[in-house]
XYZ file of C-alpha atoms in Angstrom:
530
model
C -0.001 0.002 0.002
C 1.120 3.579 -0.735
C 0.814 6.480 1.691
C 0.438 10.235 1.360
C 3.731 11.979 1.942
C 1.929 14.947 3.543
C -0.384 13.342 6.109
C 0.844 9.733 5.983
C -2.655 8.386 5.261
C -2.956 5.228 3.193
C -4.052 5.988 -0.378
C -7.307 4.390 -1.509
C -5.806 2.750 -4.595
C -2.618 2.374 -6.538
C -3.805 4.813 -9.221
C -5.042 7.528 -6.838
C -3.971 11.020 -7.781
C -5.277 12.749 -4.658
C -5.151 11.861 -0.985
C -8.481 10.790 0.437
C -7.536 12.251 3.832
C -5.989 15.666 3.159
C -6.977 16.022 -0.480
C -3.470 16.797 -1.711
C -2.438 15.972 -5.214
C -0.280 12.853 -5.402
C 2.252 12.542 -8.187
C 4.331 9.576 -9.263
C 7.483 11.135 -7.914
C 5.768 11.858 -4.672
C 4.678 8.243 -4.301
C 8.175 7.014 -4.863
C 9.549 9.150 -2.104
C 6.614 8.839 0.288
C 7.433 7.411 3.716
C 5.975 4.055 4.559
C 5.242 5.003 8.126
C 2.351 7.081 9.410
C 2.773 10.733 10.123
C 3.188 12.171 13.569
C -0.546 12.805 13.673
C -1.331 9.615 15.613
C -4.869 10.728 16.366
C -5.829 10.412 12.668
C -6.519 6.834 11.560
C -4.724 5.663 8.476
C -7.407 3.203 7.457
C -9.082 3.862 4.138
C -12.395 4.888 5.684
C -14.841 7.025 3.687
C -14.711 10.719 4.315
C -17.986 11.952 5.871
C -19.446 15.426 5.413
C -20.204 17.242 8.618
C -23.637 18.342 7.431
C -27.129 16.953 7.787
C -28.199 14.514 5.189
C -29.899 16.221 2.227
C -31.371 15.051 -1.016
C -28.765 14.476 -3.644
C -28.362 17.575 -5.801
C -28.895 17.458 -9.520
C -25.786 16.614 -11.512
C -23.775 19.613 -12.585
C -23.757 20.405 -16.320
C -20.599 19.899 -18.270
C -20.254 23.424 -19.559
C -17.335 23.738 -21.911
C -17.374 27.527 -21.621
C -16.468 27.561 -17.945
C -12.965 28.661 -17.140
C -10.479 25.935 -16.402
C -7.701 27.918 -14.891
C -7.560 26.021 -11.611
C -9.107 23.500 -9.314
C -11.079 24.457 -6.217
C -13.345 22.649 -3.813
C -16.938 23.896 -3.716
C -17.018 23.523 0.045
C -14.601 23.028 2.896
C -14.811 19.505 4.168
C -14.172 18.353 7.698
C -12.937 14.782 7.832
C -14.717 12.725 10.426
C -12.851 10.284 12.591
C -13.423 6.794 11.457
C -14.244 3.818 13.563
C -11.347 1.341 13.399
C -13.833 -1.473 13.087
C -15.811 0.162 10.317
C -15.654 -1.571 6.982
C -14.733 0.249 3.818
C -17.608 1.024 1.506
C -17.435 -0.802 -1.793
C -17.449 2.364 -3.851
C -14.382 3.669 -1.935
C -12.148 1.577 -4.088
C -12.740 3.920 -7.031
C -12.765 7.075 -4.945
C -10.610 9.888 -6.140
C -10.091 13.186 -4.418
C -12.521 15.845 -5.536
C -15.229 13.507 -6.824
C -17.253 14.081 -3.694
C -17.159 17.818 -4.329
C -18.436 17.810 -7.887
C -15.127 18.025 -9.769
C -13.159 15.572 -11.829
C -10.279 13.603 -10.432
C -7.864 15.293 -12.806
C -7.460 19.007 -12.693
C -6.356 20.842 -15.798
C -4.074 23.700 -14.869
C -4.509 27.056 -16.550
C -1.948 28.014 -19.092
C -2.679 31.684 -18.414
C -1.685 31.556 -14.744
C 2.094 32.069 -14.336
C 4.119 29.712 -12.196
C 6.031 31.009 -9.252
C 9.596 31.864 -9.964
C 11.989 28.943 -9.684
C 9.189 26.413 -10.063
C 9.647 23.703 -12.613
C 6.491 22.338 -14.225
C 5.913 18.725 -13.285
C 6.482 16.157 -15.969
C 3.571 14.806 -17.929
C 3.179 11.057 -17.548
C 2.256 8.778 -20.401
C -1.315 8.620 -19.150
C -1.703 12.314 -20.098
C -2.488 13.534 -16.565
C -0.154 16.161 -15.148
C 1.512 15.610 -11.827
C 0.587 18.059 -9.116
C 3.414 20.060 -7.559
C 4.487 19.296 -4.057
C 3.139 21.457 -1.278
C 3.950 21.690 2.406
C 1.606 20.135 4.951
C -1.390 22.266 5.907
C -3.894 21.981 8.693
C -7.170 20.227 7.936
C -10.156 22.121 6.498
C -12.380 23.980 8.932
C -15.847 22.580 9.563
C -18.651 23.696 7.291
C -21.425 25.806 8.718
C -24.882 24.336 8.889
C -27.039 25.772 6.078
C -29.602 28.358 7.115
C -32.319 26.622 5.131
C -32.730 22.946 4.273
C -31.261 22.158 0.892
C -29.510 25.525 0.507
C -25.813 25.886 1.299
C -23.817 29.039 1.731
C -21.541 30.111 -1.091
C -18.258 28.255 -1.141
C -15.046 30.043 -0.239
C -12.236 29.460 -2.662
C -8.817 29.295 -1.010
C -6.396 31.665 -2.589
C -2.826 30.916 -3.520
C -1.687 33.005 -0.594
C -3.154 30.467 1.832
C -0.797 27.862 0.485
C -3.525 25.283 0.185
C -3.457 25.066 -3.602
C -1.048 26.009 -6.304
C -1.613 26.804 -9.925
C -1.057 23.894 -12.250
C -0.033 24.798 -15.783
C -2.077 23.417 -18.615
C -0.770 20.203 -20.088
C -1.560 18.802 -23.475
C -4.248 16.166 -23.441
C -5.639 17.210 -20.079
C -9.362 17.596 -19.526
C -10.834 20.792 -18.024
C -12.812 20.655 -14.827
C -16.574 20.585 -15.307
C -17.217 23.920 -13.569
C -15.351 27.112 -12.913
C -13.929 27.668 -9.430
C -16.127 29.791 -7.231
C -14.870 33.269 -6.523
C -14.263 34.314 -2.968
C -17.314 35.983 -1.515
C -19.545 35.205 -4.530
C -23.164 34.290 -4.184
C -24.445 30.825 -5.023
C -24.988 30.349 -8.708
C -28.018 28.737 -10.278
C -27.443 25.262 -11.614
C -28.605 25.015 -15.232
C -31.065 22.286 -16.039
C -29.705 19.395 -18.056
C -31.198 19.103 -21.517
C -34.188 16.823 -21.384
C -34.189 16.813 -17.581
C -36.746 18.149 -15.147
C -36.135 21.070 -12.821
C -36.050 20.437 -9.094
C -39.417 20.602 -7.398
C -40.408 22.000 -4.064
C -40.218 19.304 -1.342
C -43.647 18.017 -0.283
C -45.249 19.593 2.759
C -45.740 16.165 4.325
C -42.613 13.970 4.703
C -42.766 10.771 2.797
C -45.021 11.870 -0.048
C -47.706 14.235 -1.266
C -51.092 14.658 0.406
C -54.020 12.681 -0.827
C -55.139 13.902 -4.226
C -51.733 14.433 -5.775
C -49.504 17.496 -5.932
C -50.961 20.885 -5.173
C -52.517 22.468 -8.186
C -52.921 26.261 -8.106
C -56.469 27.470 -8.761
C -57.231 28.303 -12.348
C -57.670 32.026 -12.799
C -60.586 33.148 -14.924
C -59.901 35.451 -17.863
C -60.161 39.095 -16.914
C -62.810 39.818 -19.517
C -65.101 37.161 -17.990
C -65.114 39.006 -14.677
C -67.664 41.675 -13.790
C -65.029 44.384 -13.812
C -63.833 43.292 -17.239
C -67.354 43.283 -18.667
C -68.097 46.693 -17.214
C -64.829 48.077 -18.568
C -65.501 46.589 -21.994
C -69.013 48.072 -21.992
C -67.608 51.467 -21.049
C -65.063 51.263 -23.861
C -67.742 50.315 -26.391
C -69.998 53.145 -25.235
C -67.072 55.559 -25.362
C -66.269 54.490 -28.932
C -69.901 54.892 -29.974
C -70.207 58.258 -28.289
C -66.875 59.288 -29.752
C -68.063 58.460 -33.247
C -71.388 60.193 -32.635
C -69.496 63.160 -31.225
C -67.313 63.315 -34.308
C -70.375 63.265 -36.543
C -72.020 65.922 -34.408
C -68.943 68.127 -34.525
C -68.752 67.650 -38.293
C -72.406 68.565 -38.688
C -72.010 71.562 -36.421
C -69.136 72.903 -38.510
C -70.990 72.492 -41.810
C -72.677 75.543 -43.415
C -76.297 75.999 -42.398
C -77.631 78.523 -44.896
C -80.344 80.929 -43.838
C -82.235 83.439 -45.988
C -84.624 86.257 -45.184
C -86.985 87.865 -47.691
C -88.417 91.343 -47.541
C -90.809 93.145 -49.860
C -92.713 96.392 -50.100
C -95.876 94.352 -50.405
C -97.452 91.818 -48.129
C -100.340 89.405 -47.940
C -101.042 89.239 -44.254
C -97.575 88.959 -42.702
C -95.945 87.208 -45.648
C -93.963 88.964 -48.349
C -95.760 89.363 -51.640
C -94.977 90.512 -55.108
C -96.251 90.725 -58.612
C -94.752 90.840 -62.035
C -92.150 93.587 -62.369
C -91.736 93.825 -58.602
C -88.714 92.561 -56.665
C -88.019 90.479 -53.570
C -85.025 91.512 -51.479
C -83.214 88.367 -50.331
C -80.512 88.356 -47.665
C -78.481 85.219 -46.976
C -75.882 84.137 -44.468
C -73.931 81.032 -43.363
C -73.464 79.934 -46.956
C -70.156 78.712 -48.309
C -67.736 81.558 -48.735
C -67.301 83.092 -52.196
C -69.858 80.728 -53.694
C -72.514 81.148 -56.356
C -76.066 81.119 -55.023
C -78.947 79.539 -56.899
C -82.549 80.418 -56.004
C -85.248 77.777 -56.055
C -89.002 78.280 -56.219
C -90.753 75.193 -54.907
C -87.411 73.325 -55.211
C -87.087 74.258 -58.880
C -84.209 76.525 -59.943
C -85.209 79.911 -61.267
C -83.407 79.815 -64.562
C -84.351 83.385 -65.460
C -82.590 84.776 -62.414
C -78.947 85.732 -62.335
C -77.056 83.893 -59.606
C -75.853 85.798 -56.597
C -72.359 85.394 -55.132
C -71.647 85.173 -51.432
C -68.745 86.970 -49.814
C -65.918 85.276 -47.924
C -68.132 85.100 -44.826
C -70.937 83.353 -46.694
C -73.221 86.400 -46.811
C -75.026 87.974 -49.747
C -77.771 90.434 -50.670
C -79.758 90.057 -53.854
C -82.909 91.360 -55.513
C -85.144 88.821 -57.220
C -87.270 90.301 -59.968
C -90.589 88.562 -60.387
C -91.549 87.946 -63.982
C -94.540 86.483 -65.741
C -93.096 82.984 -65.365
C -93.977 83.038 -61.679
C -97.447 81.614 -61.391
C -100.040 83.323 -59.257
C -100.283 81.815 -55.803
C -98.255 80.900 -52.723
C -94.745 79.496 -53.139
C -91.676 78.522 -51.090
C -88.398 80.212 -51.844
C -85.055 78.582 -50.966
C -81.417 79.037 -51.936
C -78.466 76.710 -52.527
C -74.746 77.392 -52.836
C -72.206 75.698 -55.090
C -71.302 73.239 -52.322
C -74.830 71.858 -52.331
C -75.785 73.373 -48.986
C -79.440 74.406 -49.140
C -81.554 76.372 -46.730
C -83.416 73.927 -44.541
C -86.323 76.329 -44.010
C -87.864 78.056 -47.002
C -89.615 81.407 -47.029
C -93.255 81.631 -48.088
C -93.932 84.279 -50.715
C -97.211 85.237 -52.394
C -97.309 86.017 -56.078
C -100.338 88.138 -56.906
C -101.888 89.733 -59.957
C -100.330 93.114 -60.683
C -102.265 95.737 -58.817
C -103.181 93.539 -55.850
C -101.553 93.667 -52.423
C -100.728 97.312 -53.200
C -98.505 96.180 -56.023
C -98.459 98.428 -59.078
C -100.588 97.469 -62.016
C -99.288 96.872 -65.487
C -97.039 99.622 -66.776
C -96.728 100.817 -63.234
C -100.396 101.769 -63.004
C -101.946 102.619 -59.656
C -102.728 99.608 -57.487
C -106.233 98.245 -57.320
C -106.823 99.489 -53.827
C -105.528 102.984 -54.519
C -107.928 105.950 -54.689
C -107.322 108.786 -57.145
C -109.010 111.216 -59.569
C -108.550 110.964 -63.273
C -109.208 114.084 -65.312
C -110.625 113.016 -68.678
C -110.904 114.970 -71.931
C -113.443 113.560 -74.414
C -112.831 114.279 -78.073
C -115.264 112.968 -80.722
C -117.978 113.637 -83.240
C -121.749 113.495 -83.347
C -122.549 110.735 -85.762
C -126.030 112.163 -86.459
C -125.147 115.748 -87.241
C -121.496 115.206 -87.974
C -120.606 117.997 -85.653
C -117.458 117.615 -83.501
C -117.932 116.695 -79.876
C -115.741 117.834 -76.991
C -116.390 117.397 -73.283
C -114.626 117.161 -69.933
C -115.341 114.966 -67.008
C -113.649 113.798 -63.820
C -113.557 110.130 -63.045
C -113.299 109.395 -59.360
C -111.562 106.089 -58.572
C -112.087 104.745 -55.070
C -109.873 101.850 -53.967
C -111.181 98.826 -52.069
C -109.510 95.828 -50.401
C -108.456 92.976 -52.619
C -109.751 91.298 -54.577
C -112.618 93.762 -55.120
C -110.569 96.399 -56.852
C -111.462 100.047 -57.285
C -114.800 101.621 -58.168
C -115.248 104.462 -60.674
C -117.858 107.220 -60.692
C -118.386 110.926 -61.403
C -119.319 113.765 -59.157
C -123.019 113.994 -60.170
C -123.865 110.419 -61.006
C -125.514 109.814 -57.667
C -129.112 109.223 -58.756
C -130.312 112.789 -57.968
C -131.177 115.605 -60.469
C -128.375 117.946 -61.345
C -128.499 121.044 -63.609
C -125.770 122.066 -65.984
C -125.689 125.033 -68.426
C -123.642 125.651 -71.564
C -123.544 127.257 -75.008
C -123.636 125.294 -78.224
C -123.881 126.778 -81.734
C -125.029 130.206 -80.454
C -127.757 128.729 -78.279
C -127.820 128.499 -74.494
C -128.583 125.020 -73.293
C -129.695 124.186 -69.763
C -129.810 120.530 -68.883
C -131.301 118.933 -65.812
C -130.369 115.276 -65.612
C -130.473 112.409 -63.184
C -127.697 109.880 -63.705
C -126.316 106.758 -62.011
C -122.725 105.462 -62.287
C -121.281 101.981 -62.423
C -117.571 101.459 -62.998
C -114.508 99.511 -61.928
C -110.783 99.940 -61.864
C -108.568 96.873 -61.640
C -105.159 95.946 -62.920
C -104.642 99.387 -64.438
C -107.843 99.177 -66.482
C -110.823 101.520 -66.340
C -114.345 100.488 -67.254
C -117.058 103.072 -66.614
C -120.765 103.127 -67.419
C -123.190 105.989 -66.642
C -126.972 105.604 -67.043
C -129.142 108.585 -67.876
C -132.281 108.147 -65.802
C -133.946 111.521 -66.535
C -132.910 114.387 -68.797
C -134.615 117.687 -69.808
C -133.146 120.238 -72.221
C -134.100 123.919 -72.363
C -132.741 125.644 -75.494
C -132.849 129.464 -75.664
C -132.111 131.104 -79.025
C -133.073 134.617 -80.212
C -135.253 135.144 -77.212
C -137.266 132.020 -77.691
C -137.086 128.928 -75.382
C -137.718 125.448 -76.587
C -137.892 122.242 -74.491
C -136.857 118.677 -75.229
C -137.534 115.681 -72.980
C -135.759 112.312 -72.980
C -138.078 109.670 -74.263
C -136.532 106.521 -72.754
C -133.888 105.604 -70.236
C -130.671 104.582 -71.974
C -126.992 104.255 -71.466
C -125.355 107.616 -71.714
C -121.654 107.015 -71.570
C -119.407 103.984 -71.807
C -115.766 104.758 -71.156
C -112.964 102.234 -71.180
C -109.218 102.479 -71.177
C -106.039 101.755 -69.295
C -102.984 103.363 -67.885
C -100.060 103.822 -70.173
C -97.760 104.897 -67.412
C -97.796 105.585 -63.763
C -99.995 108.707 -64.192
C -101.490 108.748 -67.695
C -104.278 106.768 -69.246
C -106.240 106.742 -72.460
C -109.142 105.024 -74.112
C -112.371 105.439 -76.039
C -115.936 106.460 -75.320
C -119.428 106.000 -76.804
C -122.437 107.998 -75.676
C -124.988 105.810 -77.370
C -128.102 106.968 -79.226
C -130.355 109.355 -77.277
C -133.888 110.325 -78.398
C -135.785 113.415 -77.248
C -139.249 114.816 -77.908
C -139.188 118.577 -78.620
C -141.619 121.486 -79.099
C -139.384 123.234 -81.526
C -141.283 124.442 -84.639
C -140.562 122.171 -87.514
C -138.678 119.728 -85.261
C -140.503 117.291 -83.033
C -137.563 115.135 -82.026
C -133.858 115.202 -81.559
C -131.229 112.437 -81.659
C -127.571 112.374 -80.746
C -124.779 109.788 -80.729
C -121.282 110.872 -79.803
C -118.185 108.722 -80.106
C -114.506 109.369 -79.758
C -111.397 108.965 -77.645
C -110.279 110.223 -74.345
C -107.126 110.966 -72.495
C -106.713 111.138 -68.811
C -104.263 112.389 -66.288
C -103.992 111.177 -62.750
C -104.574 114.233 -60.689
C -104.074 112.861 -57.194
């Protein structure tokens, strides 16, 4: 049997490279020169008893991964070990025969020295044996390792302390060709425990069961399944709020868009009205004011939603406002209509304006050719110019037509000053004779739309003719129409037309003449006096 030259303990096998007692590296040269007697430490047994860890028994840790990227610049124990005294009568465990130093601590039996770590001066690298394993350098004896502290928690050990070169426990071993690197890197002094990577295809360590010896009835603890957040009340409420917000947001956007769109408005004014609504007739105008239209846009007017083609289009200013006069022509039918307006952008007034189109002369509108309105009262001075169809003598007379206006649609009435149904006397000279006439007349006439139509009935008429001191008398035989006058205005203040007196028959006491007849026709002109 061979013995360790440092502690004198018997080596576990002939091929051992490390002492099972002190853990020192054993080289071939060292074995040759090792003493065959025990060391002076008589209290330490030399029997090849298994080294025991001074810690409570724990479950075997998972095997360490063989990471080829871990540094291999030196060998270090992961923990300090305290060798227990062995019972002399204790038998050697079967697996002790193959025990090599360091295997208990998770490292390989052969340590590959780092080629980057320089050797102390004067040190000669150990020779490389044929087996390819380098021989460890000799080192002086050192005291045994201190005892390991009991872990604070079961299964968790404090970080290992790596002895430095200054302690003299280990020395750097230069790298040798053919050597194998250690499976893990040496732990740094003061470092925290490092996580052990899981082996490919393996299972991670599990938490120890709460009850020693196995899991409770029913199998391992399964955490409660958590319901999806959207299935909870809070999730549903939040989702509903989001949906409502999206809907309201869209509605709000539409509302804002609608609020910012042009909302055209028009107002219509006129000099004429039917009730409280604006009115007009042919040749009159409607004053239209618009706002909130598109800026600098052409404006089209619509009557009952139909464009007024005869009207020139208005143009709004940059603020969407405009003022325009619509001239009513004969294409506008008589009656009530709705007037609207639309700009080039297609924005139309939502509310139309009611307008009344009337016959010229009604609603105080002027008649044709700017004649007085139907409800206007005025006097028309008329000059009759004609000829007596019986005698052939010219006929000239003056009369005043009195036009009295009435509310629509009646129109005006026409009469003369004396045509009131009572006798009236009038004197004059004709052909050197003085004529005195006492007549009772009745008028009937109308004025409407600039037209005059007047009839005057002669109810009673007596003529007294005085010539050369003699007086003769003629009496109207029958009641007949005396005058029929018709005509129209040619302008705002002038009118013209024709007249016909009809045939009048009288009975006379004139010697040689028992009857008289007259029939005057001609034209007339009139002037509006007031």
